Amino acid sequence: MNLANGVIDQLETALASPELSKRAELLRQVADLFVFGSGKFTEGQIDLFDEVMSTLLQNIECAARATFGSRLSRLPDAPPRTIRLLAFDDAPEVAAPVLEHSPRLDEVTLAENARTRSQDHLLAIAGRSQLTEPVTDVLVQRGNNDVAVRTAGNGGARFSPQGMSMLVKRARDNGALAMCIWSRPDIPRETLLKLFVHASEMVRCKLEAADPRRAVLIRSAVAEASDELQMTARVGSSEHARAMAEVRSLHSGGILDEARVLGFIGERNFDKTAIALSLMSDLPIGAIERALVRSEPEQILILAKAIGLSWDTTKAILTFQRGSAPEAKARLEQCFASFFRLKPNTAKAALQFYRLRERAGQGAVH
């Protein structure tokens, strides 16, 4: 293809000249030609543009590269080698428009860029309309707080279980990140609940340290706020509503028993497990949810013993959230000993105390 207006001749002249302004001007003309004809070129013609553009980009000043990259950033047929050069440019102002918008950058290239470039590059990637799991894995692992917040707030981002776990860990001491996670519709409710519980405990400790004289008032206020957040999450969950209808039906029919609870745990169904334990123990659902995700197992042991669950089912409840790490196994051995030492009457008395405390605080929520 002959580029219009003798661009090939101009290219040879520009490359032979030490004046960068000639290259910049020629790059602008080539960009004009490509943008005007975008969508009509053959692969061979795009390859020719790619060769010319990538050659002209060498040693061009940053401002010219940035303007050029911005013009090509949204074109679906933009020359691929040129787009890659722009995406990996050391200057964020050059790379950012391409990283955020170019449909020519695939998953592998984006992940490579996120592993090797600056935080500004990562921040641009985090703003893409669609982000796949391999890319968000790198963004969450390597990105700073700004990158993590923008990634979590991106409705087009998808997260692997490992990426989500890391994101939640980072959110424990980052309020802005926690809010982004709370607002995502694709985050499991038990993951949200972990954040609620951890954040409320963190806020409570900080407030009590600042003013120990108001500890009782602070605990009450934080608990109320946490309960409201939990309730909002439940009300907005269609999955929770379906689980509630199913488990309530079993309970009213007199067939909600230990075997059903074990089945819900086997399904990894957090909502059904929590609702079943709530109905069987006559405890508010919020209290059960918090007990399931907290690190301390005492309340679960008391609840299980009081309603007559076996150790096998109790063990399944305890390991539902905590996995099988060495420290978890050691704690499980301690729980085993505590469970068999605990007398049913003692457990029932403690459960009654929990009921009175929860209902005095916010009323029964079933």
Short mmCIF file of N, CA and C in Angstrom, two decimals, residues 100-206:
data_model
loop_
_atom_site.label_atom_id
_atom_site.label_comp_id
_atom_site.label_asym_id
_atom_site.label_seq_id
_atom_site.Cartn_x
_atom_site.Cartn_y
_atom_site.Cartn_z
N GLU A 100 -5.54 1.35 29.79
CA GLU A 100 -6.92 1.42 30.30
C GLU A 100 -7.96 1.10 29.23
N HIS A 101 -7.67 1.41 27.97
CA HIS A 101 -8.73 1.34 26.96
C HIS A 101 -8.49 0.40 25.78
N SER A 102 -7.24 0.09 25.45
CA SER A 102 -7.00 -0.61 24.19
C SER A 102 -7.54 -2.03 24.18
N PRO A 103 -8.40 -2.36 23.21
CA PRO A 103 -8.88 -3.74 23.07
C PRO A 103 -7.84 -4.67 22.46
N ARG A 104 -6.70 -4.11 22.05
CA ARG A 104 -5.64 -4.91 21.44
C ARG A 104 -4.78 -5.62 22.49
N LEU A 105 -4.90 -5.25 23.76
CA LEU A 105 -4.08 -5.86 24.79
C LEU A 105 -4.79 -7.08 25.37
N ASP A 106 -4.15 -8.23 25.28
CA ASP A 106 -4.78 -9.45 25.78
C ASP A 106 -4.41 -9.69 27.24
N GLU A 107 -4.99 -10.73 27.79
CA GLU A 107 -4.81 -11.08 29.20
C GLU A 107 -3.35 -11.30 29.56
N VAL A 108 -2.63 -12.02 28.72
CA VAL A 108 -1.23 -12.33 29.00
C VAL A 108 -0.38 -11.07 29.03
N THR A 109 -0.62 -10.17 28.09
CA THR A 109 0.14 -8.93 28.02
C THR A 109 -0.16 -8.03 29.22
N LEU A 110 -1.43 -7.95 29.59
CA LEU A 110 -1.80 -7.12 30.73
C LEU A 110 -1.19 -7.65 32.03
N ALA A 111 -1.21 -8.97 32.21
CA ALA A 111 -0.63 -9.55 33.42
C ALA A 111 0.88 -9.31 33.45
N GLU A 112 1.53 -9.44 32.30
CA GLU A 112 2.97 -9.19 32.23
C GLU A 112 3.27 -7.74 32.58
N ASN A 113 2.49 -6.83 32.04
CA ASN A 113 2.68 -5.41 32.31
C ASN A 113 2.50 -5.12 33.80
N ALA A 114 1.46 -5.71 34.40
CA ALA A 114 1.19 -5.49 35.82
C ALA A 114 2.31 -6.05 36.70
N ARG A 115 2.99 -7.09 36.25
CA ARG A 115 4.08 -7.68 37.04
C ARG A 115 5.36 -6.87 36.96
N THR A 116 5.52 -6.05 35.91
CA THR A 116 6.83 -5.44 35.66
C THR A 116 6.85 -3.92 35.64
N ARG A 117 5.71 -3.28 35.51
CA ARG A 117 5.70 -1.82 35.36
C ARG A 117 5.38 -1.13 36.69
N SER A 118 5.24 0.19 36.63
CA SER A 118 5.06 1.01 37.83
C SER A 118 3.63 0.93 38.37
N GLN A 119 3.45 1.48 39.57
CA GLN A 119 2.12 1.52 40.17
C GLN A 119 1.15 2.34 39.33
N ASP A 120 1.64 3.36 38.66
CA ASP A 120 0.77 4.14 37.77
C ASP A 120 0.27 3.30 36.60
N HIS A 121 1.12 2.42 36.10
CA HIS A 121 0.69 1.50 35.05
C HIS A 121 -0.40 0.57 35.57
N LEU A 122 -0.19 0.05 36.78
CA LEU A 122 -1.17 -0.85 37.38
C LEU A 122 -2.50 -0.13 37.61
N LEU A 123 -2.43 1.12 38.02
CA LEU A 123 -3.65 1.90 38.27
C LEU A 123 -4.46 2.06 36.99
N ALA A 124 -3.77 2.24 35.87
CA ALA A 124 -4.46 2.36 34.58
C ALA A 124 -5.12 1.04 34.20
N ILE A 125 -4.41 -0.06 34.38
CA ILE A 125 -4.99 -1.37 34.06
C ILE A 125 -6.23 -1.62 34.90
N ALA A 126 -6.18 -1.22 36.17
CA ALA A 126 -7.31 -1.45 37.08
C ALA A 126 -8.58 -0.75 36.63
N GLY A 127 -8.46 0.22 35.73
CA GLY A 127 -9.63 0.94 35.25
C GLY A 127 -10.25 0.39 33.98
N ARG A 128 -9.72 -0.72 33.45
CA ARG A 128 -10.28 -1.29 32.22
C ARG A 128 -11.72 -1.75 32.45
N SER A 129 -12.51 -1.74 31.41
CA SER A 129 -13.92 -2.11 31.54
C SER A 129 -14.10 -3.58 31.90
N GLN A 130 -13.15 -4.43 31.51
CA GLN A 130 -13.20 -5.85 31.83
C GLN A 130 -11.81 -6.29 32.31
N LEU A 131 -11.77 -7.02 33.42
CA LEU A 131 -10.52 -7.55 33.94
C LEU A 131 -10.71 -9.02 34.29
N THR A 132 -9.85 -9.88 33.76
CA THR A 132 -9.96 -11.31 34.04
C THR A 132 -9.18 -11.67 35.30
N GLU A 133 -9.40 -12.87 35.78
CA GLU A 133 -8.82 -13.31 37.05
C GLU A 133 -7.29 -13.28 37.07
N PRO A 134 -6.60 -13.76 36.02
CA PRO A 134 -5.13 -13.71 36.07
C PRO A 134 -4.58 -12.29 36.21
N VAL A 135 -5.30 -11.32 35.65
CA VAL A 135 -4.86 -9.92 35.74
C VAL A 135 -5.14 -9.36 37.13
N THR A 136 -6.34 -9.59 37.65
CA THR A 136 -6.65 -9.06 38.98
C THR A 136 -5.79 -9.73 40.06
N ASP A 137 -5.39 -10.98 39.85
CA ASP A 137 -4.48 -11.63 40.80
C ASP A 137 -3.22 -10.81 40.98
N VAL A 138 -2.64 -10.35 39.86
CA VAL A 138 -1.41 -9.57 39.92
C VAL A 138 -1.67 -8.18 40.51
N LEU A 139 -2.77 -7.57 40.10
CA LEU A 139 -3.09 -6.23 40.60
C LEU A 139 -3.26 -6.22 42.11
N VAL A 140 -3.96 -7.23 42.63
CA VAL A 140 -4.21 -7.28 44.08
C VAL A 140 -2.93 -7.63 44.84
N GLN A 141 -2.11 -8.48 44.27
CA GLN A 141 -0.89 -8.90 44.95
C GLN A 141 0.18 -7.80 44.93
N ARG A 142 0.33 -7.14 43.80
CA ARG A 142 1.46 -6.21 43.64
C ARG A 142 1.06 -4.75 43.78
N GLY A 143 -0.21 -4.44 43.57
CA GLY A 143 -0.64 -3.06 43.56
C GLY A 143 -0.66 -2.41 44.93
N ASN A 144 -0.50 -1.09 44.95
CA ASN A 144 -0.61 -0.35 46.21
C ASN A 144 -2.09 -0.17 46.57
N ASN A 145 -2.38 0.60 47.61
CA ASN A 145 -3.76 0.75 48.07
C ASN A 145 -4.66 1.36 46.99
N ASP A 146 -4.14 2.36 46.27
CA ASP A 146 -4.95 2.98 45.22
C ASP A 146 -5.32 1.97 44.14
N VAL A 147 -4.37 1.14 43.77
CA VAL A 147 -4.63 0.10 42.76
C VAL A 147 -5.66 -0.90 43.28
N ALA A 148 -5.50 -1.33 44.52
CA ALA A 148 -6.43 -2.31 45.09
C ALA A 148 -7.84 -1.76 45.16
N VAL A 149 -7.97 -0.50 45.57
CA VAL A 149 -9.30 0.12 45.67
C VAL A 149 -9.95 0.24 44.30
N ARG A 150 -9.17 0.67 43.32
CA ARG A 150 -9.75 0.83 41.97
C ARG A 150 -10.12 -0.52 41.38
N THR A 151 -9.32 -1.54 41.63
CA THR A 151 -9.63 -2.88 41.12
C THR A 151 -10.90 -3.42 41.78
N ALA A 152 -10.99 -3.29 43.11
CA ALA A 152 -12.17 -3.79 43.83
C ALA A 152 -13.42 -3.03 43.45
N GLY A 153 -13.28 -1.75 43.11
CA GLY A 153 -14.43 -0.95 42.73
C GLY A 153 -14.83 -1.09 41.28
N ASN A 154 -14.10 -1.89 40.51
CA ASN A 154 -14.37 -2.07 39.09
C ASN A 154 -15.41 -3.18 38.91
N GLY A 155 -16.59 -2.82 38.46
CA GLY A 155 -17.66 -3.79 38.28
C GLY A 155 -17.37 -4.83 37.22
N GLY A 156 -16.43 -4.54 36.32
CA GLY A 156 -16.07 -5.50 35.27
C GLY A 156 -14.92 -6.41 35.65
N ALA A 157 -14.43 -6.29 36.89
CA ALA A 157 -13.32 -7.13 37.34
C ALA A 157 -13.82 -8.44 37.91
N ARG A 158 -13.11 -9.52 37.60
CA ARG A 158 -13.42 -10.83 38.15
C ARG A 158 -12.23 -11.32 38.97
N PHE A 159 -12.52 -12.00 40.07
CA PHE A 159 -11.46 -12.40 41.00
C PHE A 159 -11.45 -13.91 41.19
N SER A 160 -10.25 -14.47 41.24
CA SER A 160 -10.10 -15.88 41.60
C SER A 160 -10.29 -16.01 43.11
N PRO A 161 -10.53 -17.23 43.61
CA PRO A 161 -10.64 -17.40 45.07
C PRO A 161 -9.40 -16.88 45.81
N GLN A 162 -8.21 -17.12 45.22
CA GLN A 162 -6.99 -16.65 45.86
C GLN A 162 -6.91 -15.13 45.84
N GLY A 163 -7.30 -14.53 44.71
CA GLY A 163 -7.28 -13.08 44.61
C GLY A 163 -8.26 -12.44 45.57
N MET A 164 -9.45 -13.05 45.69
CA MET A 164 -10.46 -12.51 46.60
C MET A 164 -9.98 -12.62 48.05
N SER A 165 -9.35 -13.74 48.38
CA SER A 165 -8.85 -13.92 49.74
C SER A 165 -7.81 -12.85 50.07
N MET A 166 -6.92 -12.59 49.14
CA MET A 166 -5.91 -11.57 49.37
C MET A 166 -6.53 -10.18 49.48
N LEU A 167 -7.54 -9.92 48.66
CA LEU A 167 -8.22 -8.63 48.70
C LEU A 167 -8.89 -8.41 50.05
N VAL A 168 -9.53 -9.44 50.56
CA VAL A 168 -10.19 -9.34 51.87
C VAL A 168 -9.17 -9.10 52.98
N LYS A 169 -8.03 -9.79 52.91
CA LYS A 169 -6.99 -9.58 53.93
C LYS A 169 -6.51 -8.13 53.91
N ARG A 170 -6.34 -7.58 52.71
CA ARG A 170 -5.88 -6.20 52.62
C ARG A 170 -6.93 -5.21 53.11
N ALA A 171 -8.19 -5.60 53.02
CA ALA A 171 -9.28 -4.70 53.42
C ALA A 171 -9.44 -4.60 54.92
N ARG A 172 -8.81 -5.50 55.66
CA ARG A 172 -9.00 -5.52 57.10
C ARG A 172 -8.54 -4.24 57.78
N ASP A 173 -7.54 -3.58 57.21
CA ASP A 173 -7.09 -2.31 57.79
C ASP A 173 -7.17 -1.18 56.77
N ASN A 174 -8.09 -1.33 55.82
CA ASN A 174 -8.26 -0.31 54.78
C ASN A 174 -9.75 -0.09 54.58
N GLY A 175 -10.29 0.97 55.19
CA GLY A 175 -11.73 1.22 55.13
C GLY A 175 -12.25 1.44 53.73
N ALA A 176 -11.50 2.18 52.91
CA ALA A 176 -11.95 2.47 51.54
C ALA A 176 -12.05 1.18 50.73
N LEU A 177 -11.08 0.31 50.91
CA LEU A 177 -11.09 -0.97 50.19
C LEU A 177 -12.24 -1.85 50.68
N ALA A 178 -12.47 -1.84 51.98
CA ALA A 178 -13.57 -2.63 52.53
C ALA A 178 -14.91 -2.19 51.95
N MET A 179 -15.12 -0.89 51.82
CA MET A 179 -16.37 -0.38 51.27
C MET A 179 -16.55 -0.82 49.82
N CYS A 180 -15.45 -0.83 49.06
CA CYS A 180 -15.54 -1.29 47.67
C CYS A 180 -15.95 -2.76 47.60
N ILE A 181 -15.39 -3.56 48.49
CA ILE A 181 -15.72 -4.99 48.50
C ILE A 181 -17.17 -5.19 48.93
N TRP A 182 -17.60 -4.45 49.93
CA TRP A 182 -18.98 -4.58 50.42
C TRP A 182 -20.00 -4.29 49.33
N SER A 183 -19.62 -3.40 48.39
CA SER A 183 -20.59 -2.98 47.37
C SER A 183 -20.62 -3.92 46.16
N ARG A 184 -19.74 -4.92 46.12
CA ARG A 184 -19.70 -5.82 44.97
C ARG A 184 -20.78 -6.90 45.09
N PRO A 185 -21.59 -7.10 44.04
CA PRO A 185 -22.64 -8.12 44.10
C PRO A 185 -22.11 -9.54 43.95
N ASP A 186 -20.84 -9.70 43.50
CA ASP A 186 -20.32 -11.04 43.25
C ASP A 186 -19.50 -11.59 44.42
N ILE A 187 -19.47 -10.87 45.54
CA ILE A 187 -18.70 -11.33 46.69
C ILE A 187 -19.59 -12.19 47.58
N PRO A 188 -19.17 -13.40 47.94
CA PRO A 188 -19.98 -14.25 48.83
C PRO A 188 -20.30 -13.52 50.13
N ARG A 189 -21.51 -13.74 50.64
CA ARG A 189 -21.93 -13.01 51.82
C ARG A 189 -21.08 -13.37 53.04
N GLU A 190 -20.58 -14.60 53.12
CA GLU A 190 -19.73 -14.94 54.25
C GLU A 190 -18.42 -14.16 54.22
N THR A 191 -17.95 -13.82 52.99
CA THR A 191 -16.76 -12.99 52.87
C THR A 191 -17.05 -11.58 53.38
N LEU A 192 -18.22 -11.06 53.02
CA LEU A 192 -18.62 -9.76 53.53
C LEU A 192 -18.71 -9.78 55.05
N LEU A 193 -19.25 -10.84 55.57
CA LEU A 193 -19.45 -10.94 57.01
C LEU A 193 -18.11 -10.93 57.74
N LYS A 194 -17.11 -11.60 57.19
CA LYS A 194 -15.78 -11.56 57.79
C LYS A 194 -15.29 -10.13 57.91
N LEU A 195 -15.55 -9.34 56.86
CA LEU A 195 -15.15 -7.95 56.90
C LEU A 195 -15.93 -7.18 57.96
N PHE A 196 -17.24 -7.41 58.02
CA PHE A 196 -18.06 -6.73 59.02
C PHE A 196 -17.51 -6.98 60.42
N VAL A 197 -17.28 -8.25 60.72
CA VAL A 197 -16.84 -8.63 62.06
C VAL A 197 -15.47 -8.06 62.37
N HIS A 198 -14.54 -8.21 61.44
CA HIS A 198 -13.18 -7.73 61.69
C HIS A 198 -13.15 -6.21 61.80
N ALA A 199 -13.86 -5.54 60.88
CA ALA A 199 -13.86 -4.07 60.90
C ALA A 199 -14.49 -3.54 62.18
N SER A 200 -15.58 -4.15 62.60
CA SER A 200 -16.25 -3.66 63.81
C SER A 200 -15.37 -3.84 65.04
N GLU A 201 -14.64 -4.98 65.09
CA GLU A 201 -13.73 -5.21 66.20
C GLU A 201 -12.58 -4.22 66.18
N MET A 202 -12.07 -3.94 64.99
CA MET A 202 -10.96 -3.00 64.86
C MET A 202 -11.38 -1.59 65.27
N VAL A 203 -12.56 -1.17 64.82
CA VAL A 203 -13.07 0.15 65.18
C VAL A 203 -13.32 0.23 66.68
N ARG A 204 -13.92 -0.82 67.23
CA ARG A 204 -14.21 -0.82 68.67
C ARG A 204 -12.93 -0.69 69.49
N CYS A 205 -11.91 -1.44 69.13
CA CYS A 205 -10.65 -1.39 69.89
C CYS A 205 -10.01 -0.01 69.82
N LYS A 206 -10.05 0.60 68.65
CA LYS A 206 -9.46 1.93 68.51
C LYS A 206 -10.22 2.96 69.32
#
